[in-house]
Amino acid sequence: MQTTFKKMGIEVVDVTNAEFKWKKQVADIESILAQKPDILVSIPVDPELTASVYQKAAQAGVKLVFMDNTPNGLQHGKDYVSIVSADNYGNGIESANIMAEKLDRKGKVGIIYHDADFFATKQRTEAFEKTIKEKYPNIQIVDRKGITDSNDGEKVASAMIAEHQNLNGIFVVWDVPAEGALRATRTAKKSNLVITTMDLGMNVALEIAQDGPIKGLGAQLPYQQGVAEAILAGYALLGKQAPPYVAVPSLKVMKENVIDAWQLVYHEDAPDIIQSVAKSRNAREKGEQQDESIDRRR
């Protein structure tokens, strides 16, 4: 967004992070509105509890572009310009397919979902569940546990593992709680348990690169989303009509393409540590393949 706004001659006057806390988000927006901006791009963390402050912004003439979610009661074309989202449903499908591939299409899995009224995360979980149930009849979903705080991943995953000793995999709705689930597998010494998730964060990318328990994920394309959001805001300033919803394609990420995926997602080279780990893994796997070939010839 910042790069695209700069190209368009639009000044960014403030950047805030509500940390998924609705009260902080309301306070942040109130502070921003005091600066009388023309545009506000935002991801409403609670569609009901933040609705009034967004309505206040709309009534003040601020052009609203939303990410992933819309506040209750606001209307496209009247109160806001558009909503831009990743293909969260598509990413849920990718995560399910990776899980099935790594489990050889059979086993028992658990789901850690976002226990909140949030469209994007609901789409992810719905797509994962539906894909498993419809495409992979030999994979059984044995547990579903919700989180409201991204830091609860380890606690919830630990409880799930303790309740299901024969658990083979866990789907986690985004990468930060997936990191907690990873810690839970290590504590429980369940190194063979497969984790799939969403969003290409640094820590999960490193796990994927070294072929750890996190085997893959469906990634958003946040850079492309930011470009789209800035352009839609420009549409509003020019009086051009914008579509109510814009979706950016899903991206399947596994160890084979994690380096290229990082470049596509962030428009920069993968960090050195991820590149180094990926190269070491490739060399190790190549050596193992050569050893197997020699053994077969013997």
Tab-separated table of C-alpha atoms in Angstrom:
chain	number	residue	atom	x	y	z
A	1	MET	CA	0.000	0.000	0.000
A	2	GLN	CA	2.696	2.474	0.942
A	3	THR	CA	4.620	1.915	-2.286
A	4	THR	CA	1.485	2.232	-4.419
A	5	PHE	CA	0.174	5.283	-2.546
A	6	LYS	CA	3.559	6.961	-3.059
A	7	LYS	CA	3.360	6.337	-6.813
A	8	MET	CA	-0.129	7.849	-6.776
A	9	GLY	CA	0.969	10.976	-4.884
A	10	ILE	CA	-1.070	10.056	-1.793
A	11	GLU	CA	0.535	10.740	1.601
A	12	VAL	CA	0.266	8.112	4.348
A	13	VAL	CA	-0.264	10.076	7.579
A	14	ASP	CA	-0.593	7.206	10.073
A	15	VAL	CA	-0.166	3.436	10.411
A	16	THR	CA	-1.639	1.602	13.410
A	17	ASN	CA	-1.815	-1.999	14.630
A	18	ALA	CA	-4.764	-2.967	16.828
A	19	GLU	CA	-3.256	-6.400	17.583
A	20	PHE	CA	-6.727	-7.915	17.017
A	21	LYS	CA	-8.123	-5.990	20.004
A	22	TRP	CA	-11.353	-4.196	19.085
A	23	LYS	CA	-11.134	-1.521	21.787
A	24	LYS	CA	-7.640	-0.567	20.666
A	25	GLN	CA	-8.826	-0.456	17.078
A	26	VAL	CA	-11.664	1.910	17.921
A	27	ALA	CA	-9.244	4.182	19.804
A	28	ASP	CA	-6.753	4.063	16.907
A	29	ILE	CA	-9.424	5.035	14.387
A	30	GLU	CA	-10.676	7.874	16.581
A	31	SER	CA	-7.108	9.191	16.661
A	32	ILE	CA	-6.787	8.886	12.892
A	33	LEU	CA	-10.096	10.659	12.265
A	34	ALA	CA	-8.815	13.650	14.230
A	35	GLN	CA	-6.237	14.063	11.441
A	36	LYS	CA	-9.063	14.366	8.873
A	37	PRO	CA	-7.827	11.789	6.348
A	38	ASP	CA	-9.347	11.280	2.906
A	39	ILE	CA	-8.828	7.504	2.969
A	40	LEU	CA	-8.856	4.790	5.626
A	41	VAL	CA	-7.747	1.232	4.801
A	42	SER	CA	-8.523	-1.132	7.637
A	43	ILE	CA	-9.202	-4.712	8.699
A	44	PRO	CA	-12.153	-4.666	11.149
A	45	VAL	CA	-11.273	-7.087	13.928
A	46	ASP	CA	-14.875	-7.332	15.158
A	47	PRO	CA	-17.679	-6.562	12.674
A	48	GLU	CA	-20.164	-5.644	15.408
A	49	LEU	CA	-18.145	-3.836	18.053
A	50	THR	CA	-16.194	-1.660	15.595
A	51	ALA	CA	-19.149	-0.807	13.346
A	52	SER	CA	-20.009	2.536	14.946
A	53	VAL	CA	-16.543	4.044	14.547
A	54	TYR	CA	-16.416	3.035	10.880
A	55	GLN	CA	-19.882	4.512	10.408
A	56	LYS	CA	-18.573	7.714	11.964
A	57	ALA	CA	-15.692	7.738	9.477
A	58	ALA	CA	-18.044	7.170	6.537
A	59	GLN	CA	-20.318	9.993	7.657
A	60	ALA	CA	-17.272	12.259	7.834
A	61	GLY	CA	-16.627	11.563	4.139
A	62	VAL	CA	-13.632	9.257	4.605
A	63	LYS	CA	-13.236	6.734	1.773
A	64	LEU	CA	-13.168	3.303	3.438
A	65	VAL	CA	-11.412	0.290	1.916
A	66	PHE	CA	-11.627	-2.885	3.987
A	67	MET	CA	-9.362	-5.911	4.242
A	68	ASP	CA	-10.890	-9.382	4.770
A	69	ASN	CA	-13.922	-8.245	6.766
A	70	THR	CA	-16.698	-5.631	6.752
A	71	PRO	CA	-18.389	-4.004	9.763
A	72	ASN	CA	-22.046	-4.786	10.341
A	73	GLY	CA	-24.557	-2.446	8.757
A	74	LEU	CA	-22.254	-0.652	6.306
A	75	GLN	CA	-23.256	-0.676	2.644
A	76	HIS	CA	-21.063	-0.913	-0.423
A	77	GLY	CA	-21.083	2.211	-2.541
A	78	LYS	CA	-22.602	4.267	0.250
A	79	ASP	CA	-20.423	3.692	3.306
A	80	TYR	CA	-17.370	1.951	1.894
A	81	VAL	CA	-15.523	1.566	-1.401
A	82	SER	CA	-14.675	-2.140	-1.514
A	83	ILE	CA	-13.295	-5.114	0.406
A	84	VAL	CA	-10.086	-6.874	-0.633
A	85	SER	CA	-9.279	-10.351	0.578
A	86	ALA	CA	-7.099	-13.312	-0.131
A	87	ASP	CA	-8.873	-16.356	-1.482
A	88	ASN	CA	-9.235	-17.707	2.038
A	89	TYR	CA	-11.496	-20.511	0.878
A	90	GLY	CA	-8.948	-21.536	-1.735
A	91	ASN	CA	-6.167	-21.453	0.832
A	92	GLY	CA	-8.237	-23.711	3.096
A	93	ILE	CA	-8.510	-26.195	0.234
A	94	GLU	CA	-4.743	-26.075	-0.347
A	95	SER	CA	-4.092	-26.725	3.337
A	96	ALA	CA	-6.428	-29.734	3.282
A	97	ASN	CA	-4.786	-31.156	0.165
A	98	ILE	CA	-1.330	-30.847	1.722
A	99	MET	CA	-2.561	-32.585	4.867
A	100	ALA	CA	-4.005	-35.440	2.821
A	101	GLU	CA	-0.849	-35.801	0.745
A	102	LYS	CA	1.403	-35.978	3.799
A	103	LEU	CA	-0.890	-38.469	5.572
A	104	ASP	CA	-1.167	-40.676	2.495
A	105	ARG	CA	-4.924	-39.907	2.471
A	106	LYS	CA	-5.703	-41.613	5.791
A	107	GLY	CA	-5.595	-40.790	9.482
A	108	LYS	CA	-7.104	-38.717	12.270
A	109	VAL	CA	-6.837	-34.931	12.361
A	110	GLY	CA	-7.867	-32.084	14.607
A	111	ILE	CA	-8.830	-28.506	13.764
A	112	ILE	CA	-7.854	-25.358	15.660
A	113	TYR	CA	-10.207	-22.635	14.412
A	114	HIS	CA	-10.732	-18.936	15.136
A	115	ASP	CA	-13.663	-18.702	17.553
A	116	ALA	CA	-14.847	-15.274	16.399
A	117	ASP	CA	-17.253	-13.676	13.932
A	118	PHE	CA	-14.571	-13.153	11.287
A	119	PHE	CA	-15.359	-13.940	7.660
A	120	ALA	CA	-11.842	-14.714	6.429
A	121	THR	CA	-10.974	-17.241	9.127
A	122	LYS	CA	-14.409	-18.858	8.889
A	123	GLN	CA	-13.790	-19.390	5.171
A	124	ARG	CA	-10.458	-21.057	5.845
A	125	THR	CA	-11.858	-23.551	8.342
A	126	GLU	CA	-14.981	-24.263	6.305
A	127	ALA	CA	-12.928	-25.016	3.193
A	128	PHE	CA	-10.522	-27.293	5.063
A	129	GLU	CA	-13.323	-29.289	6.660
A	130	LYS	CA	-15.385	-29.592	3.504
A	131	THR	CA	-12.401	-30.668	1.401
A	132	ILE	CA	-11.356	-33.349	3.904
A	133	LYS	CA	-14.895	-34.702	4.229
A	134	GLU	CA	-15.672	-34.728	0.498
A	135	LYS	CA	-12.316	-35.710	-1.042
A	136	TYR	CA	-10.639	-37.816	1.614
A	137	PRO	CA	-13.099	-40.275	3.222
A	138	ASN	CA	-10.303	-42.112	5.036
A	139	ILE	CA	-9.271	-39.012	6.961
A	140	GLN	CA	-11.383	-38.474	10.071
A	141	ILE	CA	-11.770	-35.113	11.822
A	142	VAL	CA	-11.766	-36.184	15.479
A	143	ASP	CA	-11.641	-32.835	17.290
A	144	ARG	CA	-12.320	-29.117	16.834
A	145	LYS	CA	-11.070	-26.533	19.311
A	146	GLY	CA	-11.412	-22.760	19.051
A	147	ILE	CA	-9.067	-19.921	19.961
A	148	THR	CA	-9.728	-16.220	20.424
A	149	ASP	CA	-6.105	-15.296	21.154
A	150	SER	CA	-3.324	-16.185	18.725
A	151	ASN	CA	-1.100	-17.056	21.693
A	152	ASP	CA	-3.382	-19.954	22.694
A	153	GLY	CA	-2.208	-22.313	19.963
A	154	GLU	CA	0.177	-24.285	22.168
A	155	LYS	CA	-2.323	-24.730	24.998
A	156	VAL	CA	-5.125	-25.870	22.718
A	157	ALA	CA	-2.908	-28.151	20.645
A	158	SER	CA	-1.469	-29.722	23.815
A	159	ALA	CA	-4.969	-30.526	25.046
A	160	MET	CA	-5.901	-31.986	21.662
A	161	ILE	CA	-2.810	-34.200	21.550
A	162	ALA	CA	-3.400	-35.393	25.123
A	163	GLU	CA	-7.019	-36.323	24.344
A	164	HIS	CA	-6.190	-38.132	21.091
A	165	GLN	CA	-3.008	-40.166	21.410
A	166	ASN	CA	-3.437	-41.515	17.869
A	167	LEU	CA	-3.763	-38.048	16.302
A	168	ASN	CA	-1.953	-37.764	12.969
A	169	GLY	CA	-2.419	-34.115	12.033
A	170	ILE	CA	-3.620	-30.665	13.091
A	171	PHE	CA	-4.933	-27.871	10.914
A	172	VAL	CA	-4.379	-24.432	12.475
A	173	VAL	CA	-6.220	-21.432	11.086
A	174	TRP	CA	-3.168	-19.157	10.783
A	175	ASP	CA	0.580	-19.228	11.321
A	176	VAL	CA	1.036	-17.705	14.806
A	177	PRO	CA	-1.119	-20.276	16.663
A	178	ALA	CA	0.435	-22.898	14.355
A	179	GLU	CA	3.795	-22.006	15.915
A	180	GLY	CA	2.216	-22.811	19.277
A	181	ALA	CA	0.953	-26.128	17.927
A	182	LEU	CA	4.485	-26.862	16.745
A	183	ARG	CA	5.817	-26.311	20.270
A	184	ALA	CA	3.109	-28.627	21.593
A	185	THR	CA	4.176	-31.429	19.230
A	186	ARG	CA	7.771	-31.075	20.383
A	187	THR	CA	6.817	-31.132	24.052
A	188	ALA	CA	4.705	-34.245	23.451
A	189	LYS	CA	7.491	-35.779	21.315
A	190	LYS	CA	5.093	-36.165	18.375
A	191	SER	CA	7.556	-35.330	15.608
A	192	ASN	CA	5.552	-37.286	13.014
A	193	LEU	CA	2.385	-35.264	13.551
A	194	VAL	CA	1.590	-33.177	10.451
A	195	ILE	CA	0.624	-29.499	10.799
A	196	THR	CA	-0.823	-27.390	8.000
A	197	THR	CA	-1.885	-23.770	8.283
A	198	MET	CA	-2.223	-20.396	6.493
A	199	ASP	CA	-0.029	-17.330	5.960
A	200	LEU	CA	3.687	-17.438	5.127
A	201	GLY	CA	5.315	-16.069	8.278
A	202	MET	CA	9.021	-16.293	8.978
A	203	ASN	CA	8.884	-19.098	11.543
A	204	VAL	CA	6.521	-21.374	9.628
A	205	ALA	CA	8.486	-20.792	6.419
A	206	LEU	CA	11.628	-21.937	8.221
A	207	GLU	CA	9.865	-25.095	9.432
A	208	ILE	CA	8.605	-25.854	5.943
A	209	ALA	CA	12.073	-25.265	4.460
A	210	GLN	CA	13.661	-27.779	6.840
A	211	ASP	CA	10.810	-30.300	6.419
A	212	GLY	CA	9.660	-30.003	10.027
A	213	PRO	CA	6.181	-30.886	11.323
A	214	ILE	CA	4.661	-27.872	9.527
A	215	LYS	CA	4.543	-29.407	6.070
A	216	GLY	CA	2.846	-26.660	4.115
A	217	LEU	CA	0.234	-23.947	3.977
A	218	GLY	CA	-2.035	-21.828	1.857
A	219	ALA	CA	-0.496	-18.367	1.549
A	220	GLN	CA	-2.074	-15.022	1.045
A	221	LEU	CA	-0.471	-12.567	-1.370
A	222	PRO	CA	-0.406	-9.484	0.892
A	223	TYR	CA	1.719	-7.336	-1.404
A	224	GLN	CA	-0.752	-7.761	-4.239
A	225	GLN	CA	-3.612	-7.150	-1.805
A	226	GLY	CA	-1.999	-3.878	-0.757
A	227	VAL	CA	-1.645	-2.749	-4.361
A	228	ALA	CA	-5.321	-3.534	-4.981
A	229	GLU	CA	-6.422	-1.673	-1.844
A	230	ALA	CA	-4.496	1.453	-2.800
A	231	ILE	CA	-5.867	1.413	-6.349
A	232	LEU	CA	-9.430	1.035	-5.080
A	233	ALA	CA	-8.912	3.999	-2.753
A	234	GLY	CA	-7.726	5.955	-5.778
A	235	TYR	CA	-10.874	4.949	-7.630
A	236	ALA	CA	-12.948	6.475	-4.842
A	237	LEU	CA	-11.042	9.767	-4.947
A	238	LEU	CA	-11.580	9.936	-8.718
A	239	GLY	CA	-15.268	9.075	-8.442
A	240	LYS	CA	-14.821	5.779	-10.285
A	241	GLN	CA	-17.056	2.859	-9.355
A	242	ALA	CA	-15.333	-0.032	-7.582
A	243	PRO	CA	-16.448	-3.666	-7.309
A	244	PRO	CA	-17.812	-4.658	-3.898
A	245	TYR	CA	-15.293	-7.467	-3.442
A	246	VAL	CA	-11.840	-8.250	-4.833
A	247	ALA	CA	-10.111	-11.582	-4.152
A	248	VAL	CA	-6.406	-12.273	-4.654
A	249	PRO	CA	-5.547	-15.892	-5.655
A	250	SER	CA	-4.430	-18.576	-3.206
A	251	LEU	CA	-0.897	-19.980	-3.177
A	252	LYS	CA	0.128	-23.505	-2.145
A	253	VAL	CA	3.455	-23.501	-0.276
A	254	MET	CA	5.531	-26.604	0.494
A	255	LYS	CA	9.233	-27.289	0.911
A	256	GLU	CA	9.711	-27.577	-2.857
A	257	ASN	CA	8.620	-23.977	-3.575
A	258	VAL	CA	9.031	-22.086	-0.286
A	259	ILE	CA	11.872	-19.881	-1.619
A	260	ASP	CA	9.975	-18.885	-4.769
A	261	ALA	CA	6.785	-18.418	-2.740
A	262	TRP	CA	8.501	-15.979	-0.386
A	263	GLN	CA	9.579	-13.859	-3.359
A	264	LEU	CA	6.043	-13.866	-4.747
A	265	VAL	CA	4.407	-13.079	-1.401
A	266	TYR	CA	6.758	-10.338	-0.193
A	267	HIS	CA	8.459	-9.078	-3.381
A	268	GLU	CA	11.878	-9.702	-1.838
A	269	ASP	CA	14.333	-12.560	-1.507
A	270	ALA	CA	13.741	-15.088	1.244
A	271	PRO	CA	15.827	-14.419	4.386
A	272	ASP	CA	19.291	-15.966	4.314
A	273	ILE	CA	18.468	-18.450	7.060
A	274	ILE	CA	15.543	-19.882	5.084
A	275	GLN	CA	17.627	-20.129	1.921
A	276	SER	CA	20.457	-21.797	3.838
A	277	VAL	CA	18.147	-24.342	5.485
A	278	ALA	CA	16.439	-25.133	2.171
A	279	LYS	CA	19.807	-25.688	0.443
A	280	SER	CA	21.009	-27.950	3.267
A	281	ARG	CA	17.799	-29.986	3.105
A	282	ASN	CA	18.045	-30.307	-0.678
A	283	ALA	CA	21.647	-31.504	-0.398
A	284	ARG	CA	20.704	-34.006	2.311
A	285	GLU	CA	17.771	-35.361	0.319
A	286	LYS	CA	19.902	-35.632	-2.815
A	287	GLY	CA	22.501	-37.605	-0.854
A	288	GLU	CA	19.824	-39.919	0.533
A	289	GLN	CA	18.473	-40.523	-2.969
A	290	GLN	CA	21.950	-41.367	-4.237
A	291	ASP	CA	22.461	-43.799	-1.338
A	292	GLU	CA	19.159	-45.485	-2.139
A	293	SER	CA	20.160	-45.781	-5.795
A	294	ILE	CA	23.471	-47.402	-4.835
A	295	ASP	CA	21.687	-49.837	-2.501
A	296	ARG	CA	19.291	-50.849	-5.286
A	297	ARG	CA	22.156	-51.518	-7.693
A	298	ARG	CA	23.842	-53.677	-5.059
